[in-house]
Coordinates of C-alpha atoms in Angstrom, one line a residue:
Chain A
M1 CA 95.9 129.5 -11.2
E2 CA 96.9 128.3 -14.6
L3 CA 98.7 124.9 -14.5
K4 CA 100.8 125.7 -18.0
N5 CA 104.7 125.5 -16.9
S6 CA 103.8 122.2 -15.2
Y7 CA 101.9 120.7 -17.6
V8 CA 104.4 118.4 -18.9
H9 CA 103.1 118.0 -22.6
G10 CA 103.0 121.0 -23.1
Y11 CA 100.7 122.7 -25.2
D12 CA 102.5 123.4 -28.5
L13 CA 100.7 122.4 -32.0
K14 CA 102.5 119.5 -31.8
E15 CA 101.2 118.8 -29.2
N16 CA 97.9 119.3 -30.6
I17 CA 98.2 117.3 -33.3
R18 CA 99.0 114.4 -31.0
L19 CA 95.9 114.5 -28.7
Q20 CA 93.8 114.8 -31.7
D21 CA 95.8 111.8 -33.9
Q22 CA 95.0 109.7 -30.1
A23 CA 91.7 110.7 -30.5
S24 CA 91.3 109.9 -33.6
T25 CA 92.9 106.5 -33.7
L26 CA 91.3 105.5 -30.1
V27 CA 88.1 107.2 -30.2
E28 CA 86.0 103.4 -31.1
L29 CA 88.7 102.0 -28.3
L30 CA 87.6 104.4 -25.7
H31 CA 84.4 106.0 -26.4
S32 CA 81.9 104.4 -28.7
D33 CA 79.9 103.1 -25.7
T34 CA 79.8 105.8 -23.9
I35 CA 76.4 107.3 -25.0
Y36 CA 74.5 110.0 -22.9
P37 CA 70.7 110.3 -23.2
A38 CA 68.6 113.3 -25.1
G39 CA 68.0 116.3 -23.2
S40 CA 71.4 115.3 -20.2
K41 CA 73.7 117.8 -19.3
I42 CA 77.1 116.6 -19.2
L43 CA 80.0 118.5 -17.3
E44 CA 83.4 117.2 -19.2
A45 CA 86.0 118.6 -17.0
G46 CA 89.2 119.1 -18.6
C47 CA 88.6 119.1 -21.5
G48 CA 91.9 120.5 -23.2
V49 CA 91.7 121.3 -26.9
G50 CA 88.4 119.2 -27.5
A51 CA 89.9 116.2 -28.8
Q52 CA 87.5 114.4 -26.9
T53 CA 84.9 116.5 -26.5
L54 CA 84.1 116.5 -30.3
T55 CA 83.9 112.9 -30.2
L56 CA 81.2 113.1 -27.1
A57 CA 79.3 115.4 -28.3
R58 CA 78.9 113.9 -32.1
N59 CA 78.1 110.1 -30.0
S60 CA 74.8 112.2 -27.7
P61 CA 73.9 114.8 -30.4
E62 CA 70.8 115.4 -28.0
A63 CA 72.8 115.8 -24.5
L64 CA 74.0 118.7 -24.0
F65 CA 77.7 119.5 -23.0
T66 CA 79.6 122.0 -20.9
S67 CA 83.4 121.8 -21.4
V68 CA 85.8 123.7 -18.8
D69 CA 89.5 123.5 -18.9
I70 CA 91.8 125.5 -16.8
S71 CA 93.8 126.7 -19.9
E72 CA 92.2 130.3 -21.7
H73 CA 93.8 129.0 -24.5
S74 CA 93.1 125.6 -24.7
I75 CA 88.8 126.9 -24.9
L76 CA 89.6 129.2 -27.2
T77 CA 90.7 126.3 -29.4
A78 CA 88.6 123.7 -28.5
R79 CA 85.7 126.5 -29.4
L80 CA 87.3 126.8 -32.6
N81 CA 87.7 123.4 -33.3
A82 CA 84.0 122.4 -32.3
E83 CA 83.4 125.2 -34.9
A84 CA 84.6 124.2 -36.9
A85 CA 83.3 120.3 -37.1
G86 CA 79.9 122.0 -36.6
I87 CA 79.3 121.1 -33.2
T88 CA 76.2 122.9 -31.6
N89 CA 75.5 120.4 -28.2
V90 CA 78.9 121.9 -26.0
R91 CA 79.2 124.9 -24.0
F92 CA 83.2 125.9 -23.0
D93 CA 84.0 127.8 -20.1
Q94 CA 87.5 128.5 -18.7
G95 CA 87.4 126.9 -15.3
D96 CA 89.6 125.4 -12.1
I97 CA 88.1 121.8 -11.3
F98 CA 88.7 122.8 -7.6
H99 CA 86.8 126.2 -7.9
L100 CA 83.9 124.9 -10.4
P101 CA 81.2 128.0 -11.3
F102 CA 78.7 125.7 -11.3
E103 CA 75.6 124.9 -8.6
P104 CA 76.1 121.0 -6.6
N105 CA 73.8 119.0 -7.8
S106 CA 73.8 120.3 -11.3
F107 CA 75.0 117.7 -13.8
D108 CA 73.3 114.4 -14.8
H109 CA 76.8 113.1 -15.4
V110 CA 80.5 113.6 -15.0
F111 CA 83.4 112.9 -17.8
V112 CA 87.1 113.2 -16.9
C113 CA 89.3 112.1 -19.8
F114 CA 93.4 112.4 -19.4
V115 CA 93.2 115.1 -16.8
L116 CA 93.5 112.8 -13.3
E117 CA 96.8 112.2 -13.9
H118 CA 98.2 116.2 -14.1
L119 CA 96.7 116.7 -10.7
P120 CA 98.3 116.7 -7.3
L121 CA 95.1 115.9 -6.0
P122 CA 92.7 113.5 -7.5
V123 CA 90.7 112.1 -5.2
E124 CA 89.9 115.9 -3.9
A125 CA 89.3 116.2 -7.9
L126 CA 86.6 113.3 -7.9
K127 CA 85.0 114.8 -4.7
I128 CA 83.8 117.6 -5.8
L129 CA 83.4 116.8 -9.3
K130 CA 81.0 114.5 -7.4
S131 CA 79.5 116.9 -5.3
H132 CA 77.5 118.5 -9.0
L133 CA 76.2 115.1 -10.2
K134 CA 72.6 115.0 -9.4
I135 CA 71.6 111.6 -7.3
G136 CA 71.4 108.5 -10.0
G137 CA 74.3 110.6 -11.7
S138 CA 77.5 108.6 -13.7
M139 CA 81.3 109.7 -13.1
T140 CA 82.6 108.3 -16.0
V141 CA 86.9 108.5 -16.0
I142 CA 89.2 107.8 -18.8
E143 CA 93.3 107.7 -17.8
G144 CA 96.4 105.8 -19.4
D145 CA 98.8 104.4 -17.4
H146 CA 102.4 104.8 -18.5
G147 CA 103.7 100.9 -16.2
S148 CA 101.3 99.2 -19.1
A149 CA 104.1 99.8 -21.7
Y150 CA 105.4 96.5 -23.3
F151 CA 106.9 96.1 -26.2
F152 CA 108.6 93.2 -28.5
P153 CA 111.8 93.6 -29.2
D154 CA 112.1 94.9 -25.0
S155 CA 114.5 97.6 -24.2
E156 CA 115.9 98.6 -21.2
S157 CA 116.7 102.2 -23.0
A158 CA 113.0 102.6 -23.8
H159 CA 111.8 101.3 -20.3
K160 CA 114.1 104.1 -18.8
A161 CA 112.5 106.7 -21.7
I162 CA 109.4 106.1 -20.3
S163 CA 110.5 106.0 -16.4
C164 CA 112.0 110.1 -17.8
Q165 CA 108.1 111.0 -18.8
V166 CA 107.5 109.4 -15.6
E167 CA 109.7 111.4 -13.2
L168 CA 108.7 114.6 -14.6
Q169 CA 105.3 114.2 -14.3
K170 CA 105.6 113.3 -11.0
R171 CA 107.4 116.6 -9.9
S172 CA 104.6 118.6 -11.5
G173 CA 102.3 116.8 -9.1
G174 CA 100.8 114.3 -11.5
N175 CA 100.9 110.5 -11.9
A176 CA 101.4 109.2 -15.2
N177 CA 100.4 105.4 -14.2
I178 CA 97.1 106.7 -12.7
G179 CA 95.4 104.3 -14.8
R180 CA 95.2 101.0 -12.4
E181 CA 94.5 103.2 -9.4
L182 CA 91.1 104.3 -10.9
Y183 CA 89.3 101.7 -8.5
P184 CA 90.9 102.7 -5.4
L185 CA 90.6 106.4 -6.0
L186 CA 86.6 106.8 -7.1
H187 CA 86.0 103.7 -4.2
E188 CA 88.0 107.0 -1.9
A189 CA 86.2 109.7 -3.3
G190 CA 82.9 108.1 -2.1
F191 CA 81.9 106.5 -4.9
G192 CA 79.7 102.7 -4.4
T193 CA 79.4 101.0 -7.5
I194 CA 82.7 101.6 -9.5
H195 CA 82.5 99.4 -13.4
V196 CA 86.7 99.4 -14.3
S197 CA 86.8 97.9 -17.5
P198 CA 90.8 98.0 -19.4
R199 CA 90.9 98.9 -22.6
L200 CA 94.7 97.6 -24.1
V201 CA 95.6 99.1 -27.4
Y202 CA 97.4 96.3 -29.0
V203 CA 100.0 97.1 -32.1
D204 CA 101.6 94.4 -34.7
A205 CA 102.6 94.8 -38.1
G206 CA 99.0 93.9 -38.9
K207 CA 97.7 97.1 -37.7
P208 CA 99.1 99.9 -39.7
E209 CA 96.7 102.9 -38.9
L210 CA 97.7 102.2 -35.1
V211 CA 101.1 101.4 -35.8
E212 CA 101.6 104.7 -37.3
G213 CA 98.6 106.8 -35.2
F214 CA 99.0 105.4 -31.7
T215 CA 103.1 103.7 -31.1
K216 CA 104.5 106.4 -33.5
K217 CA 102.7 109.7 -33.5
T218 CA 101.5 109.1 -29.8
F219 CA 102.9 107.2 -27.3
T220 CA 107.0 107.7 -28.6
A221 CA 106.4 111.1 -29.7
M222 CA 104.6 111.7 -26.4
I223 CA 108.0 110.4 -24.4
E224 CA 110.6 111.7 -27.9
G225 CA 108.6 115.0 -26.5
V226 CA 110.5 115.1 -22.8
R227 CA 113.8 114.5 -24.4
E228 CA 115.5 117.8 -23.6
L229 CA 113.3 118.3 -19.9
A230 CA 114.6 114.6 -19.0
L231 CA 118.3 116.5 -19.8
A232 CA 118.0 119.8 -18.4
A233 CA 116.5 117.6 -14.8
G234 CA 119.5 115.3 -14.9
L235 CA 117.0 112.0 -15.7
T236 CA 119.3 110.6 -18.0
D237 CA 121.9 110.7 -20.5
K238 CA 121.1 111.7 -24.3
N239 CA 122.5 108.3 -25.6
T240 CA 120.9 106.4 -23.5
F241 CA 117.5 108.4 -23.5
D242 CA 118.3 108.4 -27.5
K243 CA 118.5 104.9 -27.7
G244 CA 115.6 104.4 -25.6
I245 CA 113.7 106.2 -28.2
Q246 CA 115.2 104.3 -31.4
D247 CA 114.4 101.4 -29.3
L248 CA 110.4 102.3 -29.2
Y249 CA 110.1 103.0 -32.9
R250 CA 112.0 99.4 -33.7
T251 CA 109.0 98.5 -32.0
T252 CA 106.9 99.5 -34.7
E253 CA 109.0 97.8 -37.8
P254 CA 107.8 94.7 -39.1
D255 CA 108.1 91.8 -36.4
G256 CA 107.0 94.6 -33.4
V257 CA 104.9 94.8 -31.3
F258 CA 103.9 97.7 -28.8
C259 CA 100.7 97.4 -26.2
Y260 CA 99.2 99.9 -23.7
T261 CA 96.4 100.4 -21.5
F262 CA 93.4 103.0 -21.1
F263 CA 91.7 102.5 -18.2
K264 CA 88.4 103.7 -18.5
A265 CA 85.8 103.9 -14.8
V266 CA 82.4 104.5 -15.2
A267 CA 81.0 105.3 -11.1
F268 CA 78.3 105.9 -9.7
Chain B
M1 CA 112.8 63.7 -24.1
E2 CA 111.3 64.2 -20.4
L3 CA 111.0 67.8 -19.1
K4 CA 110.1 67.1 -16.4
N5 CA 113.5 68.9 -14.3
S6 CA 114.0 71.9 -15.9
Y7 CA 109.6 72.4 -16.5
V8 CA 109.9 75.5 -14.1
H9 CA 106.2 75.2 -12.2
G10 CA 106.9 71.8 -11.7
Y11 CA 104.6 68.3 -11.8
D12 CA 103.1 68.2 -7.8
L13 CA 99.6 68.4 -6.5
K14 CA 99.5 71.9 -5.4
E15 CA 101.0 72.8 -9.2
N16 CA 98.2 70.5 -10.9
I17 CA 95.7 72.7 -8.1
R18 CA 97.0 75.9 -10.0
L19 CA 96.5 74.9 -13.3
Q20 CA 93.3 73.9 -12.9
D21 CA 92.0 76.7 -10.9
Q22 CA 93.7 79.1 -13.8
A23 CA 91.7 77.1 -16.4
S24 CA 88.1 77.5 -14.9
T25 CA 88.5 81.4 -13.6
L26 CA 90.2 81.7 -17.2
V27 CA 88.0 79.6 -19.2
E28 CA 85.4 81.6 -20.1
L29 CA 88.3 84.9 -20.9
L30 CA 90.4 82.1 -22.5
H31 CA 88.5 79.6 -24.8
S32 CA 84.9 80.6 -24.9
D33 CA 85.3 81.7 -28.4
T34 CA 87.6 78.8 -29.7
I35 CA 84.5 76.1 -31.0
Y36 CA 85.2 74.0 -33.4
P37 CA 82.9 72.0 -36.3
A38 CA 81.2 69.1 -35.9
G39 CA 84.2 66.1 -37.3
S40 CA 87.3 68.3 -37.9
K41 CA 89.6 66.6 -36.4
I42 CA 91.6 68.7 -33.7
L43 CA 95.8 68.1 -32.6
E44 CA 95.7 69.1 -28.9
A45 CA 99.9 69.7 -28.8
G46 CA 101.5 70.1 -24.6
C47 CA 98.2 69.3 -23.2
G48 CA 99.6 69.0 -19.5
V49 CA 97.0 67.6 -16.7
G50 CA 94.4 68.3 -19.2
A51 CA 93.3 71.3 -17.9
Q52 CA 92.1 73.4 -21.4
T53 CA 91.5 69.7 -22.7
L54 CA 88.4 69.6 -21.5
T55 CA 87.1 73.2 -21.5
L56 CA 88.2 72.3 -25.8
A57 CA 86.1 68.8 -25.8
R58 CA 82.8 70.0 -23.6
N59 CA 83.0 74.0 -26.5
S60 CA 83.1 71.5 -29.7
P61 CA 81.5 68.8 -28.4
E62 CA 81.4 66.7 -32.1
A63 CA 85.1 67.7 -32.5
L64 CA 87.5 65.0 -32.3
F65 CA 90.5 66.2 -30.5
T66 CA 94.3 63.7 -29.8
S67 CA 95.8 65.7 -26.5
V68 CA 99.6 64.5 -26.7
D69 CA 101.9 65.6 -23.8
I70 CA 105.4 64.8 -23.2
S71 CA 105.1 63.8 -20.0
E72 CA 103.4 60.5 -19.2
H73 CA 101.9 61.0 -16.2
S74 CA 100.3 64.1 -17.0
I75 CA 98.6 62.2 -19.8
L76 CA 97.5 59.4 -17.4
T77 CA 96.3 62.5 -15.5
A78 CA 94.8 64.0 -17.8
R79 CA 92.9 60.6 -19.6
L80 CA 91.3 59.9 -15.5
N81 CA 90.5 63.7 -15.5
A82 CA 88.2 63.5 -18.6
E83 CA 87.0 60.0 -17.3
A84 CA 85.7 61.6 -14.2
A85 CA 84.3 64.4 -16.0
G86 CA 82.6 62.1 -18.7
I87 CA 84.2 63.7 -21.6
T88 CA 84.7 60.8 -25.0
N89 CA 86.1 63.1 -27.6
V90 CA 89.2 63.1 -26.7
R91 CA 92.3 60.7 -27.4
F92 CA 95.3 60.9 -25.3
D93 CA 98.8 60.2 -26.6
Q94 CA 102.0 60.5 -25.0
G95 CA 104.0 62.5 -27.7
D96 CA 107.0 64.9 -28.1
I97 CA 105.9 68.0 -30.3
F98 CA 110.0 67.7 -32.5
H99 CA 108.6 63.9 -32.4
L100 CA 104.7 63.5 -33.3
P101 CA 103.8 60.0 -34.6
F102 CA 100.7 62.0 -37.0
E103 CA 101.0 62.2 -40.0
P104 CA 101.8 65.5 -42.5
N105 CA 98.6 66.9 -43.3
S106 CA 96.1 65.5 -40.8
F107 CA 94.7 67.7 -38.4
D108 CA 92.1 70.2 -39.3
H109 CA 93.4 72.9 -36.4
V110 CA 96.2 72.8 -33.8
F111 CA 95.7 74.4 -30.4
V112 CA 98.4 75.4 -28.5
C113 CA 97.9 77.2 -24.6
F114 CA 100.4 77.5 -22.0
V115 CA 103.8 75.7 -24.2
L116 CA 105.6 77.5 -26.4
E117 CA 106.6 79.7 -23.1
H118 CA 108.3 76.4 -21.6
L119 CA 110.5 75.9 -25.6
P120 CA 113.7 76.4 -26.3
L121 CA 113.0 76.9 -30.3
P122 CA 109.5 77.9 -30.7
V123 CA 109.0 78.6 -33.6
E124 CA 110.2 75.8 -35.3
A125 CA 107.7 73.7 -32.5
L126 CA 105.0 76.1 -34.9
K127 CA 107.1 74.8 -38.2
I128 CA 106.7 71.1 -37.2
L129 CA 102.9 71.2 -36.2
K130 CA 102.3 73.8 -39.1
S131 CA 103.3 70.4 -41.5
H132 CA 100.3 68.5 -39.2
L133 CA 97.8 71.0 -40.3
K134 CA 95.5 70.9 -43.5
I135 CA 95.6 73.0 -46.2
G136 CA 93.1 76.1 -45.1
G137 CA 93.2 74.5 -41.0
S138 CA 94.0 76.9 -37.8
M139 CA 96.8 77.4 -35.5
T140 CA 95.2 78.8 -32.4
V141 CA 97.8 79.7 -29.7
I142 CA 97.2 81.4 -26.1
E143 CA 100.1 82.3 -24.3
G144 CA 101.0 84.4 -20.4
D145 CA 103.5 87.3 -20.5
H146 CA 104.7 87.9 -16.9
G147 CA 106.1 91.4 -18.3
S148 CA 102.7 92.8 -18.7
A149 CA 102.0 92.3 -14.9
Y150 CA 101.4 95.4 -12.9
F151 CA 99.3 96.2 -9.9
F152 CA 98.2 98.7 -7.3
P153 CA 100.1 99.5 -4.9
D154 CA 103.0 99.1 -7.0
S155 CA 106.4 97.0 -5.3
E156 CA 109.9 97.4 -6.9
S157 CA 109.9 93.9 -4.3
A158 CA 107.2 92.1 -6.2
H159 CA 108.6 93.0 -9.8
K160 CA 111.8 91.7 -8.7
A161 CA 110.2 88.4 -7.5
I162 CA 108.2 88.4 -10.3
S163 CA 112.0 88.8 -12.5
C164 CA 113.0 85.5 -10.3
Q165 CA 110.5 83.3 -12.7
V166 CA 111.6 84.8 -15.5
E167 CA 114.6 84.3 -15.2
L168 CA 114.4 80.6 -14.5
Q169 CA 112.2 79.9 -17.4
K170 CA 114.3 81.8 -19.6
R171 CA 117.6 79.3 -17.9
S172 CA 115.4 76.2 -18.2
G173 CA 115.2 77.4 -22.5
G174 CA 111.4 79.0 -22.0
N175 CA 110.6 82.4 -22.7
A176 CA 108.4 83.3 -20.0
N177 CA 107.5 86.8 -21.5
I178 CA 106.5 85.5 -24.8
G179 CA 102.5 86.5 -25.2
R180 CA 103.7 89.4 -26.7
E181 CA 105.9 88.0 -29.0
L182 CA 102.9 85.9 -31.0
Y183 CA 102.7 87.8 -33.8
P184 CA 106.2 87.5 -35.3
L185 CA 106.9 84.3 -33.8
L186 CA 103.7 83.1 -35.7
H187 CA 104.6 84.5 -38.6
E188 CA 108.5 83.7 -38.9
A189 CA 106.5 80.2 -38.5
G190 CA 105.4 81.2 -42.0
F191 CA 101.6 82.3 -41.5
G192 CA 99.7 84.3 -43.3
T193 CA 96.8 85.9 -41.6
I194 CA 97.5 86.1 -37.9
H195 CA 95.4 87.4 -35.5
V196 CA 96.4 88.5 -31.8
S197 CA 93.5 88.8 -29.2
P198 CA 94.9 89.7 -25.8
R199 CA 93.1 89.1 -22.9
L200 CA 93.3 91.8 -20.0
V201 CA 92.8 90.2 -16.5
Y202 CA 91.7 92.8 -14.6
V203 CA 91.4 92.0 -10.6
D204 CA 90.2 94.7 -8.3
A205 CA 88.1 93.8 -5.3
G206 CA 85.4 94.0 -7.1
K207 CA 85.9 90.8 -8.3
P208 CA 86.1 88.5 -6.0
E209 CA 86.6 85.4 -7.8
L210 CA 89.8 86.7 -9.2
V211 CA 91.0 88.6 -6.7
E212 CA 90.7 84.7 -5.6
G213 CA 91.5 82.4 -8.6
F214 CA 93.5 84.4 -10.3
T215 CA 95.6 86.9 -8.7
K216 CA 95.9 84.8 -5.0
K217 CA 95.8 81.2 -6.5
T218 CA 97.1 81.3 -9.6
F219 CA 99.0 84.3 -10.2
T220 CA 100.7 84.8 -6.8
A221 CA 101.1 81.0 -5.9
M222 CA 102.4 80.4 -9.4
I223 CA 105.6 83.3 -7.8
E224 CA 105.8 81.9 -4.7
G225 CA 106.2 78.4 -6.4
V226 CA 109.6 79.5 -7.7
R227 CA 110.6 80.6 -4.4
E228 CA 113.5 78.0 -3.1
L229 CA 114.8 77.3 -6.9
A230 CA 115.5 81.4 -6.7
L231 CA 117.3 81.3 -3.9
A232 CA 119.3 78.5 -4.9
A233 CA 119.9 80.2 -7.4
G234 CA 121.4 83.1 -5.9
L235 CA 119.0 85.0 -7.9
T236 CA 118.0 87.4 -5.3
D237 CA 117.8 87.2 -1.3
K238 CA 115.0 85.7 1.3
N239 CA 113.7 89.2 2.5
T240 CA 113.9 90.6 -0.8
F241 CA 111.6 87.3 -2.2
D242 CA 109.3 87.4 0.5
K243 CA 108.5 91.5 0.8
G244 CA 108.0 90.7 -3.2
I245 CA 105.4 87.8 -2.5
Q246 CA 103.3 90.1 0.2
D247 CA 103.4 93.2 -1.6
L248 CA 101.9 90.8 -4.3
Y249 CA 99.4 89.8 -2.0
R250 CA 99.3 93.0 -1.4
T251 CA 97.3 94.0 -4.3
T252 CA 94.4 91.7 -2.9
E253 CA 93.4 94.4 -0.7
P254 CA 90.2 96.3 -1.0
D255 CA 91.9 99.0 -2.3
G256 CA 94.4 96.8 -4.4
V257 CA 94.1 96.0 -8.2
F258 CA 96.1 93.6 -10.5
C259 CA 96.8 93.0 -13.8
Y260 CA 97.3 89.9 -16.2
T261 CA 97.8 89.6 -19.9
F262 CA 97.3 86.8 -21.9
F263 CA 98.0 86.2 -25.7
K264 CA 95.5 84.4 -27.9
A265 CA 96.3 83.9 -31.6
V266 CA 95.0 82.3 -34.5
A267 CA 96.4 81.8 -37.2
F268 CA 95.8 80.4 -41.1

């Protein structure tokens, strides 16, 4: 199964750069508290091009990671990225979450980041991943939530442009507002103890790195990236969409503010 | 000047309880990092019935607070609340932010919480308060932002009910979405160093105190409280509004999630 055509963010080079940007500007916020013990075996499901993998592997240099992705192309890129970074504690495999080539109860921990948002059956995926956990193992899930985006100056056009992305992702079977749902999803998948920690990215002119790295290059670039698909699908018209993007960039001016929240859950 | 009739939350007993509830369930989140040095003089502008005052005074028992509010009735209540709590380091005065009976440069710090949201001229208010600060003093501002409310299950009716409150507050000259604007407002008021810290209140079934204390008794109760005004103003119809409230309560069921963000700014 290859989701390439329905993966709304696309797999091109620009996207690759965006995901890397995202991981490097948000790395502290999202990953600094994920540290695995020496010798523990971790399954990273849906590693993509390895944007989070390098951070994970560096933060826990004595843990052993198995990172899988459904896209052969992404796995190849991830492997090259890891080699270039001198990472030696990760094994990369092409694999589908719904048909994993591993024994049940074979991992100490599972890590899933920006994956559930693309899956039509997120609870099923969590159940399968859970079956690969050893007793007492933990599951870490990180997802964004586009409904958590708000900004100053506020703009109806900007919200409309964002909703094009949300609608396209929905039509591909995904859910761009899944972050807020981590608690009920993990509960439904059978986890007992669930701790959800929201990570709000707050950006004002006092944080120029986030203005560039998050508001412009991560979030707005992502919304801008669905322009052609949104127009082709008749979700909006050119002027409204372009006004929305312009208004998102407007929030990066000296008096602008941009807020977005990621949700990180750890379940046992 | 008495804003009683245009103060959208009202001054009745139920409201008094709600503000107290809000302060006591959110007290840790909002106030635990506000501690003033012994002997410092602090102006609390717009103290209302003293919901935050008691916490402020307890956190900094050797600082001297002067807490003012435009409502004589609120000041009387605040004074009684403080006396009942055994607080001795606060002086309460009736007073209008725009005509304060104090000398310029007479306070070490200024504290403003849930006040700017009600003022038609928030930047002017900040400028006046700033003029009462000594050189090197700090200004702490805390405000909510109703545009930061999102939840699971999502509901258009719930968002519409919230927007009634936002619209009524706007018609009274206020801004219920002012939290996100603290940085530009403080900047416009002439502050140099501005640090904004968002405080996201995340509520799921694992946090029963917040389900009760925040989602039900603070936020939903507040929206429910504008029902008659919203209907009288023709902003909505009975069924839509009541469905919205029902959907807000729905988020407090075991699989529900509710998110809201307060913004705390400290400026110098």
